[in-house]
Coordinates of C-alpha atoms in Angstrom, one line a residue:
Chain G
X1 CA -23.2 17.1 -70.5
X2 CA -22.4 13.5 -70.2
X3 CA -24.8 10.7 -71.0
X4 CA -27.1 8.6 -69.1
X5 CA -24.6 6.2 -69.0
X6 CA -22.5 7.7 -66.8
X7 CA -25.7 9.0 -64.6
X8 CA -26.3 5.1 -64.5
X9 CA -22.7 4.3 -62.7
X10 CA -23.6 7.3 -60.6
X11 CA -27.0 5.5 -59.1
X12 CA -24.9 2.7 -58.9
X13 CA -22.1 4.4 -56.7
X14 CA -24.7 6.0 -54.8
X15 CA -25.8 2.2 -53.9
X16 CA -22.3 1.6 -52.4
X17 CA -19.5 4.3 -51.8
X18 CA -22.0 7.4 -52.0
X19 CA -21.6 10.6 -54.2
X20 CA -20.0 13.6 -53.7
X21 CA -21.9 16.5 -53.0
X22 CA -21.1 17.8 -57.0
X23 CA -22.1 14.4 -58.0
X24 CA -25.0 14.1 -56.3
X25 CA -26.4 17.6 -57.2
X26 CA -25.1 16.3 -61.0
X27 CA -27.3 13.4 -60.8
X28 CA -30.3 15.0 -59.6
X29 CA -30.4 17.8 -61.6
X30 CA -30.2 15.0 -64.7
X31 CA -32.6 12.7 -63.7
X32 CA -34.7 15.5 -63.2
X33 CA -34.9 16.0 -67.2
X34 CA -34.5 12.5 -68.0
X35 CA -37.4 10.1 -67.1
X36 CA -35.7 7.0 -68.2
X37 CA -32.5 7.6 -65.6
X38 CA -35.4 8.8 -62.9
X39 CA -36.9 5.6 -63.1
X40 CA -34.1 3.6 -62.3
X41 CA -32.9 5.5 -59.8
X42 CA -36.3 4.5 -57.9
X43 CA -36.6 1.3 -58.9
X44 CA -33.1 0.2 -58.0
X45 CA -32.8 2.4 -54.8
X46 CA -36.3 0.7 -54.1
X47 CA -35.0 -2.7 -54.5
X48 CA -32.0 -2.2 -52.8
X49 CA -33.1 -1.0 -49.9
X50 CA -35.4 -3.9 -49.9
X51 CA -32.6 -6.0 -49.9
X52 CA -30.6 -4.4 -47.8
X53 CA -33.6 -5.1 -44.8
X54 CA -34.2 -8.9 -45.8
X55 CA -32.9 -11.2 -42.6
X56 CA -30.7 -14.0 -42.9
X57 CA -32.5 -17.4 -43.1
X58 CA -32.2 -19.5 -39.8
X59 CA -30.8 -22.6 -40.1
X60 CA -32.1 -26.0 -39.2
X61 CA -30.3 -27.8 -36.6
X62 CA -29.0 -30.3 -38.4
X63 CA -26.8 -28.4 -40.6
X64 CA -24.4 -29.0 -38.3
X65 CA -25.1 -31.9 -37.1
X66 CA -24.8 -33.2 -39.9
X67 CA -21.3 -31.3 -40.5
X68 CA -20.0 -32.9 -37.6
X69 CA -21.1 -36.4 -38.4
X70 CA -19.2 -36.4 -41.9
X71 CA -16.1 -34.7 -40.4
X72 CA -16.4 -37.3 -37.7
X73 CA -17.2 -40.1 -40.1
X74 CA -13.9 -38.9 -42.0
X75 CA -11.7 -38.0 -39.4
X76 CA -11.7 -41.4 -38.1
X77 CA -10.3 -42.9 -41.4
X78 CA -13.6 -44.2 -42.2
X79 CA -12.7 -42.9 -45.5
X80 CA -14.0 -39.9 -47.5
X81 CA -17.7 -38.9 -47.0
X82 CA -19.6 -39.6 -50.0
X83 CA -20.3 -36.6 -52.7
X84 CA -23.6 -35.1 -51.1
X85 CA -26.1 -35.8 -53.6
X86 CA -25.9 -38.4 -56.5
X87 CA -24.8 -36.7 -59.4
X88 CA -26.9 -35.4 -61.9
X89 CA -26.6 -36.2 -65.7
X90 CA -23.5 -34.6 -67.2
X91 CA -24.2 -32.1 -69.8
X92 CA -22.3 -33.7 -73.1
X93 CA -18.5 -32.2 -73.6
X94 CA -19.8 -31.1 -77.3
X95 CA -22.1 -28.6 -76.0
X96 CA -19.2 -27.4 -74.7
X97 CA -17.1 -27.1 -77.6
X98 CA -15.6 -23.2 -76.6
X99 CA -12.8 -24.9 -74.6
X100 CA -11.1 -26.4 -77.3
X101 CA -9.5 -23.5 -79.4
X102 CA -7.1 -22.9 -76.0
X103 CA -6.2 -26.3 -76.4
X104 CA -5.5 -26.1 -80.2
X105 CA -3.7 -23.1 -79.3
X106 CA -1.6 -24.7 -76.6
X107 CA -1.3 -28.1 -78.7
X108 CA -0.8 -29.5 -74.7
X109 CA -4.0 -31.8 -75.3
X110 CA -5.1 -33.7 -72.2
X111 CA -8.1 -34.9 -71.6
X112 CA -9.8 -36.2 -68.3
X113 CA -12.7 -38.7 -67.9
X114 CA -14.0 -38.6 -64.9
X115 CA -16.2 -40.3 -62.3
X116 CA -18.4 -39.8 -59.7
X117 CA -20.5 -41.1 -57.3
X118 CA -21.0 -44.5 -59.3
X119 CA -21.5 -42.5 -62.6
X120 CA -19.2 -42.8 -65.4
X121 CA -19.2 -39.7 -67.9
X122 CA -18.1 -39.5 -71.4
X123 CA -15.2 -36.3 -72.5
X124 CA -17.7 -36.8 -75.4
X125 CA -20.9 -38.1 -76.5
X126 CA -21.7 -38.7 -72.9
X127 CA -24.5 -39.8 -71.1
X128 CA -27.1 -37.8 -71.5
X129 CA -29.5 -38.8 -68.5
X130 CA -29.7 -41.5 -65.9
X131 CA -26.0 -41.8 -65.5
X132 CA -26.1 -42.6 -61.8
X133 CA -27.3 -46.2 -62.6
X134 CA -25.3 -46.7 -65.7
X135 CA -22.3 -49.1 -65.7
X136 CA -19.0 -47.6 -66.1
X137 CA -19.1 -47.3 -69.9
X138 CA -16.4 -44.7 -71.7
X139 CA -16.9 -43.3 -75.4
X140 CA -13.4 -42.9 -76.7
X141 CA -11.8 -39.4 -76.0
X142 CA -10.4 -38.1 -79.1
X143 CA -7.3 -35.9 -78.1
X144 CA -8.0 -32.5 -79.2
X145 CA -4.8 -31.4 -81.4
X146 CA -1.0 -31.6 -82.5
X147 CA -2.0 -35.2 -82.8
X148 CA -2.5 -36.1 -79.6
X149 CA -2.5 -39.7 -77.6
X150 CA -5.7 -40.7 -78.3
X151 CA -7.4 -43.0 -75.4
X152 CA -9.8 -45.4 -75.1
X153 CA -11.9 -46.6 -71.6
X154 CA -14.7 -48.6 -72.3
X155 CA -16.4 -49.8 -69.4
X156 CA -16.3 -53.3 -70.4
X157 CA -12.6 -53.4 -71.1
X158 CA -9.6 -51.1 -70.3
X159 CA -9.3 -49.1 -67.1
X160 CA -12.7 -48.6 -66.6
X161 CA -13.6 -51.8 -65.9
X162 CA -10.6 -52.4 -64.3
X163 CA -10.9 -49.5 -61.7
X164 CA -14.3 -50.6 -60.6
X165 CA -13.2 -54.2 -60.5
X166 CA -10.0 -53.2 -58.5
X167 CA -12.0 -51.5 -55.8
X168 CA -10.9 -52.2 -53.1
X169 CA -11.3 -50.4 -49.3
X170 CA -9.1 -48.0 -47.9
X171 CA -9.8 -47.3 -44.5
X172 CA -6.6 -45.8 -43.4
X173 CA -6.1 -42.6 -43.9
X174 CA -7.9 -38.7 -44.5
X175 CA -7.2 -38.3 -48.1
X176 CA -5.5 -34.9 -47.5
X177 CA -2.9 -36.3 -45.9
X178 CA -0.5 -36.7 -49.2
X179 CA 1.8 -39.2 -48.2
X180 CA -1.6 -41.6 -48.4
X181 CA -0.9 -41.7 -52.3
X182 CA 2.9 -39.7 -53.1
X183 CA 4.2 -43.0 -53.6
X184 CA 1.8 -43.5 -55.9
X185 CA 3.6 -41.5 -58.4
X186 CA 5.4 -44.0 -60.0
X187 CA 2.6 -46.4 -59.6
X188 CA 2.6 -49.9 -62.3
X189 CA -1.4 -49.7 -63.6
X190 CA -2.4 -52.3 -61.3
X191 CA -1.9 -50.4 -58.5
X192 CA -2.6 -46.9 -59.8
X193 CA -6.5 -48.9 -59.9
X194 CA -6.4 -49.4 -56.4
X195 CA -9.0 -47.6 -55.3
X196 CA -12.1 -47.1 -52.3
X197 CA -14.9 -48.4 -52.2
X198 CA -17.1 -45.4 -51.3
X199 CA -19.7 -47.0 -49.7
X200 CA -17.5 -47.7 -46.6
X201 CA -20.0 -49.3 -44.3
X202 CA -19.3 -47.0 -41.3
X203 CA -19.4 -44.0 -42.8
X204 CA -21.9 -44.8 -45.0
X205 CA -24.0 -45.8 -41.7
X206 CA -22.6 -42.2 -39.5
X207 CA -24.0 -40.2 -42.4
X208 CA -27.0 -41.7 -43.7
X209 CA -29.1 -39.0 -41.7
X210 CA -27.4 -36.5 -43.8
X211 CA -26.6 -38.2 -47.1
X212 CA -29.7 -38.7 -49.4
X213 CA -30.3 -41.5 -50.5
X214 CA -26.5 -43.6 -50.8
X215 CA -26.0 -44.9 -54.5
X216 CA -25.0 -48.7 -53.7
X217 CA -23.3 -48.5 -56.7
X218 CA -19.8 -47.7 -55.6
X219 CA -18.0 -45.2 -57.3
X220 CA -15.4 -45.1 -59.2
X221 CA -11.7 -43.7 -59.3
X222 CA -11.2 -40.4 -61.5
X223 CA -10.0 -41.5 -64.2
X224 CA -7.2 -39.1 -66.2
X225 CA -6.1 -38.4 -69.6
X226 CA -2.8 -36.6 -69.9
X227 CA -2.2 -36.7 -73.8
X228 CA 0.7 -34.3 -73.7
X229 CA 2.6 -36.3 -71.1
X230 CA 1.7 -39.5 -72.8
X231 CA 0.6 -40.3 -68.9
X232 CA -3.0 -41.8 -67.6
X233 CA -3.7 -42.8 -64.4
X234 CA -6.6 -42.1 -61.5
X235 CA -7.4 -40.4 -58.5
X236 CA -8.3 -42.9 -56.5
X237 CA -11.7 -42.4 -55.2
X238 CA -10.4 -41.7 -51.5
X239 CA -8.9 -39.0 -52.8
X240 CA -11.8 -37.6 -54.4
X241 CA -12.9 -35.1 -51.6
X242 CA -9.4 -34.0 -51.2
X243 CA -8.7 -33.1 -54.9
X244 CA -12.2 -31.4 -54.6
X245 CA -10.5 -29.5 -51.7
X246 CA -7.8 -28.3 -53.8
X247 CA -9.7 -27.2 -56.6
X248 CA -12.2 -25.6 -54.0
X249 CA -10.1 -24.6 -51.2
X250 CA -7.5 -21.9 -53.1
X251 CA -7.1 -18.4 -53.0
X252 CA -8.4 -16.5 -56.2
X253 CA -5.9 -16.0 -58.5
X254 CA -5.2 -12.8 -61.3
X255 CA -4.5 -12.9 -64.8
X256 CA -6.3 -15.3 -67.5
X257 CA -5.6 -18.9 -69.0
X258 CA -3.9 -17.7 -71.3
X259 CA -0.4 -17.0 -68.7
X260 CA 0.3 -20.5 -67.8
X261 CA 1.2 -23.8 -68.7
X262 CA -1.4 -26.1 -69.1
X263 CA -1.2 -29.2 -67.3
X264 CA -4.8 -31.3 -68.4
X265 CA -8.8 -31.0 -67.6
X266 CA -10.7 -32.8 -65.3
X267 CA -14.7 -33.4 -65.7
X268 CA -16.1 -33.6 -62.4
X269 CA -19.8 -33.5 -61.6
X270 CA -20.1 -31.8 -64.9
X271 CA -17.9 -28.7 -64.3
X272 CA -14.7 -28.5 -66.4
X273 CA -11.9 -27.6 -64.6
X274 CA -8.5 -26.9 -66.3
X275 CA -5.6 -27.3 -64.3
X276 CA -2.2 -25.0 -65.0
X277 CA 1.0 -24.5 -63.4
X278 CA 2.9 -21.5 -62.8
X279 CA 6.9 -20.6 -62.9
X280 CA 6.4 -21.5 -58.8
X281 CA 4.8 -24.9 -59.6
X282 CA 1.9 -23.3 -57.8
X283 CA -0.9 -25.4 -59.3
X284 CA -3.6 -23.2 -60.5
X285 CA -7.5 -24.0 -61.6
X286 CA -10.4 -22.4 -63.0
X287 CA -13.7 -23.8 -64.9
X288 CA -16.2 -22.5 -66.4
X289 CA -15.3 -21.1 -70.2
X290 CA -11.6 -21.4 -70.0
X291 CA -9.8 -18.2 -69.5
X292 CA -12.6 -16.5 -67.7
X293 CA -13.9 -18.4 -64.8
X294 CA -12.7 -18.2 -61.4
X295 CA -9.5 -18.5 -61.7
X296 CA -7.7 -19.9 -57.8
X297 CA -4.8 -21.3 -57.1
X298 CA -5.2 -24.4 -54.9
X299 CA -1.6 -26.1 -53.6
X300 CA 1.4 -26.9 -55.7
X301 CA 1.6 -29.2 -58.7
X302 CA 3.4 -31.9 -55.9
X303 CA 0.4 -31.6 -53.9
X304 CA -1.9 -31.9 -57.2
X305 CA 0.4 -35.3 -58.2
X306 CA 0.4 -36.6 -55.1
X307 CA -3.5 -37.2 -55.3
X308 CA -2.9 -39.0 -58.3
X309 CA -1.6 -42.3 -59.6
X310 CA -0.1 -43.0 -62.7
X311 CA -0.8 -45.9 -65.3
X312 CA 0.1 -46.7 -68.7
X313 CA -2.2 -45.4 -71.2
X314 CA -4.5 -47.6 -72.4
X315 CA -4.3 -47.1 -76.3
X316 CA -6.8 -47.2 -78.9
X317 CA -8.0 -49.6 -80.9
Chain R
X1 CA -15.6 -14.3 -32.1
X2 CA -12.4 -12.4 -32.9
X3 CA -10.2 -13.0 -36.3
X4 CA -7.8 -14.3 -33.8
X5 CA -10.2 -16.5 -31.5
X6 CA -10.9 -18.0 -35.2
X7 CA -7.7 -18.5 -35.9
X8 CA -6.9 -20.2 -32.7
X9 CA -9.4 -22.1 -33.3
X10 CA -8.3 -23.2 -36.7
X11 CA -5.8 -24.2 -35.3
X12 CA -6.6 -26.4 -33.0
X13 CA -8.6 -28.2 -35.3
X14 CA -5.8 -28.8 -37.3
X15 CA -4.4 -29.9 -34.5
X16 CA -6.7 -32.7 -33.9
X17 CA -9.1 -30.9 -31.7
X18 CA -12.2 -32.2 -34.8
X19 CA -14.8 -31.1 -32.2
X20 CA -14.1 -27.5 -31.9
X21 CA -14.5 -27.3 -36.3
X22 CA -18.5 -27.2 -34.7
X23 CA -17.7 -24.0 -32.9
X24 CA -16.8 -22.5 -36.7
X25 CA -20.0 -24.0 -38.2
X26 CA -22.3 -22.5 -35.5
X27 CA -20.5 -19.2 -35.9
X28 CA -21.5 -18.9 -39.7
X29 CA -24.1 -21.6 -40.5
X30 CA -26.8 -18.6 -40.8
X31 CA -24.2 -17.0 -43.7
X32 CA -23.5 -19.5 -45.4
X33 CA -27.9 -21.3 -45.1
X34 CA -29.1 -18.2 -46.3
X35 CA -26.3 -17.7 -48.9
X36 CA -27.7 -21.8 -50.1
X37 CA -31.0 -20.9 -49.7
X38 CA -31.2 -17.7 -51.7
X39 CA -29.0 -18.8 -54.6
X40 CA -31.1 -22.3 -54.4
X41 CA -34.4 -21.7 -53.6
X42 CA -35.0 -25.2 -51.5
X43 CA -34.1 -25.4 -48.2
X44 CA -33.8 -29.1 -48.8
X45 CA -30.9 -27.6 -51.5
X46 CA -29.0 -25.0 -49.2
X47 CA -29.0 -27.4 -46.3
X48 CA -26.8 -29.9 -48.8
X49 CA -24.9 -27.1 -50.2
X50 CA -24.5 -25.4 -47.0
X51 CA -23.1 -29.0 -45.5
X52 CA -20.9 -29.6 -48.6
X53 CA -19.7 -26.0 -48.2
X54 CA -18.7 -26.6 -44.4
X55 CA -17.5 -30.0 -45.1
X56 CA -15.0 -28.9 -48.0
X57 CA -14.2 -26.4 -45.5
X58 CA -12.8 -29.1 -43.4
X59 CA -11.3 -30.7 -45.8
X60 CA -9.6 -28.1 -46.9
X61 CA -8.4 -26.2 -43.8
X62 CA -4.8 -26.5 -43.6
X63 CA -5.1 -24.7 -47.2
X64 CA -6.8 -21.5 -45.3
X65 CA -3.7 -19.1 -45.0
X66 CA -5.7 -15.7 -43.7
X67 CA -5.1 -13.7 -46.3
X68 CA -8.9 -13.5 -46.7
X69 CA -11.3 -13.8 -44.0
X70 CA -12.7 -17.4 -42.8
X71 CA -16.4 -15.9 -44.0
X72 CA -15.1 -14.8 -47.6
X73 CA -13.3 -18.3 -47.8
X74 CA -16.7 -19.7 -46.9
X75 CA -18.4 -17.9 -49.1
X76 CA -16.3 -18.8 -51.6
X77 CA -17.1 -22.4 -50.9
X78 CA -20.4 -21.8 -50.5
X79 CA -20.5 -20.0 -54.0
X80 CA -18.8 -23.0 -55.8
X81 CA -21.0 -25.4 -54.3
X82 CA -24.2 -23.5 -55.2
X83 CA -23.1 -22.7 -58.9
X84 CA -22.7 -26.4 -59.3
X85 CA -25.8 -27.3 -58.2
X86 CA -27.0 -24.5 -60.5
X87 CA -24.8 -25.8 -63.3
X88 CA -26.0 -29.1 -63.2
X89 CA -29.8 -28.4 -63.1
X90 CA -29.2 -25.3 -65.7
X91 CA -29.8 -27.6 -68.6
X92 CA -33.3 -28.4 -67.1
X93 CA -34.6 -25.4 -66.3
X94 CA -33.6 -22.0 -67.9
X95 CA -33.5 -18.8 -65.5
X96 CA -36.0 -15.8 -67.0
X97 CA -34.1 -12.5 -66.8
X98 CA -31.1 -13.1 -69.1
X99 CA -32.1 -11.3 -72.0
X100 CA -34.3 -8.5 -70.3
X101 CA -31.5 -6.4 -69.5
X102 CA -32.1 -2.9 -70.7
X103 CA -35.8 -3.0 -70.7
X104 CA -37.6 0.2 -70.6
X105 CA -38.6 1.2 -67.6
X106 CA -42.2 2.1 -67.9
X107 CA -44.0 2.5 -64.8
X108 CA -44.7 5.3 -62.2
X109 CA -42.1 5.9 -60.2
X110 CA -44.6 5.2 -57.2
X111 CA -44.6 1.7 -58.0
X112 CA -41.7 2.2 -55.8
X113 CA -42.6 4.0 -52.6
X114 CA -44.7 2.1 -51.4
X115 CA -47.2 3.7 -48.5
X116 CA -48.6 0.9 -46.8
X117 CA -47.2 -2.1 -45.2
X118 CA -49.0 -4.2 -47.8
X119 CA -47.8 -2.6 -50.6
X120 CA -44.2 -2.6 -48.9
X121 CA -45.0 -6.9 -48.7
X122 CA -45.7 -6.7 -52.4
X123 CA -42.7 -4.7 -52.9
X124 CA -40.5 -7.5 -50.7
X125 CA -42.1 -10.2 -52.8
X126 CA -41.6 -8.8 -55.6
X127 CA -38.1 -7.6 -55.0
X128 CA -37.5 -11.5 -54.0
X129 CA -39.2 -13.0 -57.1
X130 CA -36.7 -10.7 -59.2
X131 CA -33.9 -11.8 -56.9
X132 CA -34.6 -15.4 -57.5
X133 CA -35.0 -15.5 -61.4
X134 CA -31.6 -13.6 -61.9
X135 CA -28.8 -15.8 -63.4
X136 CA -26.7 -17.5 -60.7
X137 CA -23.5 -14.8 -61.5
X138 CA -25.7 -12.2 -60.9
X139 CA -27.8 -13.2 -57.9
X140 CA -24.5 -14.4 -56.3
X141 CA -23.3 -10.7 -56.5
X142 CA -26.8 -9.1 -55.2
X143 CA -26.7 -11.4 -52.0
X144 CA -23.4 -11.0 -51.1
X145 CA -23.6 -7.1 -51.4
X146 CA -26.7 -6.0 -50.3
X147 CA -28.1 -9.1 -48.1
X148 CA -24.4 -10.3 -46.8
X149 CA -23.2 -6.7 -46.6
X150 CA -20.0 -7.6 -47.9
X151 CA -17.5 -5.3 -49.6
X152 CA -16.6 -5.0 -53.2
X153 CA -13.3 -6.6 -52.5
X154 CA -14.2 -9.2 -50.1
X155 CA -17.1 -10.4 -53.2
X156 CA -14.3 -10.3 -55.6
X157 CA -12.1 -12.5 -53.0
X158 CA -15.5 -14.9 -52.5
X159 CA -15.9 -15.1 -56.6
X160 CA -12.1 -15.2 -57.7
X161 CA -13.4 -11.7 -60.1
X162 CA -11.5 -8.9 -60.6
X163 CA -12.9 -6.2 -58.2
X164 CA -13.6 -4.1 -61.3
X165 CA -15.8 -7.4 -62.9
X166 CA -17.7 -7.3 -59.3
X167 CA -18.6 -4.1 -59.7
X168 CA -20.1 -4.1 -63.4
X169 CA -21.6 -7.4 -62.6
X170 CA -23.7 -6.1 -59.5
X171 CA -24.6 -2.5 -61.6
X172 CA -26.1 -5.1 -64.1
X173 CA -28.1 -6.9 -61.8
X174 CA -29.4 -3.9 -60.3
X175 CA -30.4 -3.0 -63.8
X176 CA -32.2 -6.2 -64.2
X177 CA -33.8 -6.6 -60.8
X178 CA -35.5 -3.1 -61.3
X179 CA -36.4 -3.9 -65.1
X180 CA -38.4 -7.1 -63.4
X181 CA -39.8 -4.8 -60.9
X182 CA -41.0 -2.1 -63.6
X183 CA -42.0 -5.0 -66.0
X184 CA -44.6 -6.1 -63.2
X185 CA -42.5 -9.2 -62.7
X186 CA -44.1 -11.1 -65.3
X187 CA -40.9 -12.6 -67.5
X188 CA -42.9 -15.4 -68.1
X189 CA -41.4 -16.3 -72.1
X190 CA -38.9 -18.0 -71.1
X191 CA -40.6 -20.4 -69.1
X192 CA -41.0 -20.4 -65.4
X193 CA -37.7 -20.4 -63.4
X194 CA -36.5 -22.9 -61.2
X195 CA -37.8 -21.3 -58.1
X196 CA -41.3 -20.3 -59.3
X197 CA -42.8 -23.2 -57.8
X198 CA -42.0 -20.6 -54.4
X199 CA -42.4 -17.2 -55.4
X200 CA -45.8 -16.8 -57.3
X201 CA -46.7 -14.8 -59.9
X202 CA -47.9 -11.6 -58.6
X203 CA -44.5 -9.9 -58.3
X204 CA -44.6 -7.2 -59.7
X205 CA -48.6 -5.8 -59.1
X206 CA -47.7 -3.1 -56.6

C-alpha cells in the first residue's frame, strides 16, 4: 500500500485535473484509515473552494488613468516616466553572498553598481537605510575572482560624480527605440555620462497625480562594471525603463545558469539580475539566487548593448 | 475581446495608435488589481504595481511575440513587479508561515464545513488571513490557480518555473494554507506579517 505521501499528491490532483475513478476510490478508502491524510483533504478542499469563490478586486479609476498619463507623458518624448515609488533601502550585496561561487566558478567577474531614482547603492557595504536622500557615494566593488579589474566610484570623484554632474536632458526620444543610444557603443567616457535628468519637468508635471511623491533629487545613470571585458560604462538614465523592459518583458526561458555564458550583474532596486548570452546571442536574465530564479530571455545581446554606453574603467586607487 | 481583436490591437499601438493601449488596460486592469492587491495587501500598493505592471507592458510591447497569452505576459509583469515590492520590504517585515509547513493537523474536520453563513465568513477570513501570510512564491501560485483560474502551464509561463516546480510549489501552499487553518490561524512567533494590520487575528476560530 503506498504511503501518505502519495495520498497527499492525490488530494492535490483532485484540486486540479481530478482522479480517476481507481484513484479516487484509492484515496478514500485511505483517508478513511488515516486521520492525518483525512484532515488535509478537508482543510485543503475547504480552502480551495474558498478560494476558488473569492471575486476579483475592482479597480479604482485611476489605474488607468494614470496608465495613460505615463504612456502619454512618454510617448511624447517627454522622456522615461519616473520609477513608480522611490526606492527603498537596498539590502547590502554581503547578505547576499550565495551568488558568488557561480562567479568563482565562471572566473567571468563583472560587477554592476547601479542607480536609481536618485539613490546610489553599494555592490558592497551599501547603504543600509535612507538611500533615497544620500548623495551618490560608491564603496569600492572588489571583483569577485581570477583577479579581476577591480573598480572604484566614489561619489565625490570618478564616474559617480561625474554622471550626476553630466546630467543632462534628453527629450528626444522613447528609450526603446535603440538607435537613441547604438552609437553609443563606442562611446569616449564623456559621453557615455550623458545622461537624463529624470525629473523632466513635463513629465514630471503629466504624472504627478500618479507618481508619489517625485524625488527632486534626479537620478542617476546605471552605472556598470564589466570586469571580464575590462569595459565600464552606464545606462543612461533614459534608458532605464527600457532596460527594465528587457529584463521584464522576455519570454521564460528553460535550463539553469549554469548553460550560458555570463555576460555581468546588474543591481537594480535591490534585485540582482545576472545577464547571460546564448550561442544565438539571445540575451538571457534571471535574479533571484543565481541559477534558480526566473530565468527569461529578453532581446538579443545587440539590443542589451545598445542600451548601454561604454567608458574607460575608472581604476582603483 | 478575441486573441485576435488583442492582437490587432497591439498592433496598432505599435503603430502609433498610444490611445487604443487604454482599450488593453480596461480589458485586464481587474486581473492584474486584484493580482497587486492580494500579493500586496494595500490597495495604495497594487494600484502602483498594477500601473508599473501596465506601464512596462507598454514599454515593452514590441517584445510581446504571442507565444503566451497577453494575460500570462501580464501576469508575468504583474508578478515581477509585486515580488520586488515584496523583496524590498522583506527585510522589514518577515512573512509567518515559512517554517510551519508540515504541521499536524489537529482539529475536527468540521472546522471545515462550515453550516452557517457566519461560520462560512469565518471560514473566508480565515482562508484569506492564511492566504495573505504565505511567502510571496507561494501566494503568487495560490492566486493565480485557484482565484485567477489559470492553468498549470500558463502559471509556469507567468513565473518563468518549470511546470513540474508549479505544481510542487502550489501542493505546498495548499499544505500550508490548511496547516494555518487547522492551527486556528494564530502563527503569531514570528511576528505579525505585513498584512496583519488588515486581516485580524481571529482567523482561524471557526
Amino acid at each position: 500500500m503506498a504511503g501518505c505521501e502519495y495520498y497527499e499528491k492525490l488530494i492535490n490532483a483532485l484540486l486540479d485535473e481530478g482522479l480517476t475513478a481507481e484513484q479516487e476510490a484509492d484515496l478514500r478508502e485511505h483517508v478513511r484509515g488515516c486521520p492525518s491524510c483525512r484532515r488535509l483533504l478537508t482543510a485543503v478542499t475547504a480552502a480551495t473552494r474558498v478560494l476558488r469563490e473569492e471575486d476579483l478586486a475592482q479597480p479604482p479609476a485611476e489605474l488607468a488613468e494614470g496608465v495613460m498619463a505615463r504612456v502619454a507623458a512618454a510617448a511624447e518624448g517627454a522622456g522615461p516616466a519616473r520609477p513608480m515609488a522611490a526606492p527603498e533601502p537596498i539590502r547590502p550585496r554581503h547578505s547576499r553572498s550565495r551568488r558568488r561561487s557561480p562567479w568563482v566558478r565562471w572566473g567571468a567577474a563583472a560587477c554592476l553598481v547601479l542607480a536609481a531614482g536618485g539613490a546610489v547603492f553599494a555592490l558592497r557595504g551599501g547603504l543600509r537605510g535612507g538611500a533615497k536622500s544620500a548623495a551618490p557615494q560608491m564603496a569600492a566593488v572588489d571583483g569577485l575572482a581570477n583577479g579581476a579589474v577591480v573598480y572604484q566610484a566614489a561619489g565625490e570623484d570618478a564616474s559617480g560624480a561625474k554622471a550626476a554632474d553630466a546630467a543632462i536632458p534628453e527629450p528626444a526620444q522613447a528609450p526603446e527605440n535603440d538607435e537613441n543610444t547604438s552609437s553609443g557603443m563606442d562611446s569616449t567616457a564623456d559621453s557615455a555620462m550623458i545622461a537624463a535628468d529624470e525629473a523632466v519637468p513635463e513629465a514630471a508635471g503629466d504624472g504627478g497625480a500618479v507618481l508619489p511623491s517625485p524625488s527632486p533629487t534626479p537620478a542617476a545613470p546605471v552605472i556598470i562594471r564589466d570586469a571580464a571585458r575590462a569595459e565600464a560604462g552606464t545606462v543612461p538614465t533614459e534608458n532605464r525603463e527600457a532596460l527594465l523592459a528587457l529584463l521584464e518583458g522576455g519570454q521564460p526561458a528553460g535550463g539553469t545558469a549554469a548553460d550560458w555564458d555570463m555576460l555581468f550583474t546588474a543591481d537594480i532596486d535591490g534585485l540582482t539580475y545576472t545577464f547571460a548570452t546564448d550561442e544565438n546571442a539571445r540575451v538571457l536574465v534571471w535574479w533571484d539566487s543565481v541559477g534558480t530564479g526566473p530565468i527569461r530571455s529578453g532581446g538579443t545581446l545587440d539590443d542589451l548593448r545598445a542600451l548601454m554606453v561604454f567608458a574607460e574603467p575608472v581604476l582603483p586607487e | 475581446m478575441t486573441r485576435d481583436e488583442e492582437k490587432n490591437l497591439i498592433q496598432r499601438v505599435l503603430a502609433g495608435e498610444t490611445e487604443l493601449f487604454e482599450t488593453l488596460v480596461k480589458a485586464h486592469e481587474r486581473a492584474v488589481y486584484d493580482l497587486a492587491l492580494r500579493m500586496l495587501g494595500s490597495e495604495q500598493d497594487a494600484l502602483d504595481a498594477a500601473q508599473e505592471a501596465f506601464f512596462r507592458a507598454w514599454r515593452a510591447l514590441g517584445s510581446f511575440r504571442g507565444d503566451s497569452k497577453f494575460s500570462v505576459w501580464l501576469y508575468r509583469l504583474t508578478s515581477n513587479v509585486c515580488l520586488d515590492m515584496l523583496r524590498r520590504a522583506s527585510r522589514r517585515e518577515e512573512s509567518s508561515l515559512t517554517d510551519e509547513e508540515g504541521e499536524d493537523l489537529e482539529l475536527p474536520d468540521r472546522r471545515f464545513d462550515p453550516q452557517t453563513e457566519l461560520e462560512k465568513k469565518e471560514l473566508r477570513a480565515a482562508v484569506r488571513e492564511g492566504l495573505a501570510r504565505l511567502e510571496p512564491s507561494f501566494r503568487q501560485a495560490l492566486i493565480l490557480r485557484d482565484i485567477h483560474g489559470l492553468t498549470y502551464d500558463e502559471i509556469a509561463q507567468a513565473t518563468g518555473l518549470e511546470p513540474g516546480t508549479v505544481k510542487s510549489r502550489i501542493f505546498r501552499a495548499r499544505r500550508k494554507l490548511a496547516a494555518f487553518l487547522a492551527s486556528g490561524g494564530n502563527f503569531s512567533a514570528s511576528g505579525p506579517s505585513y498584512t496583519s494590520e488588515k486581516g485580524g487575528g481571529n482567523g482561524g476560530r471557526l
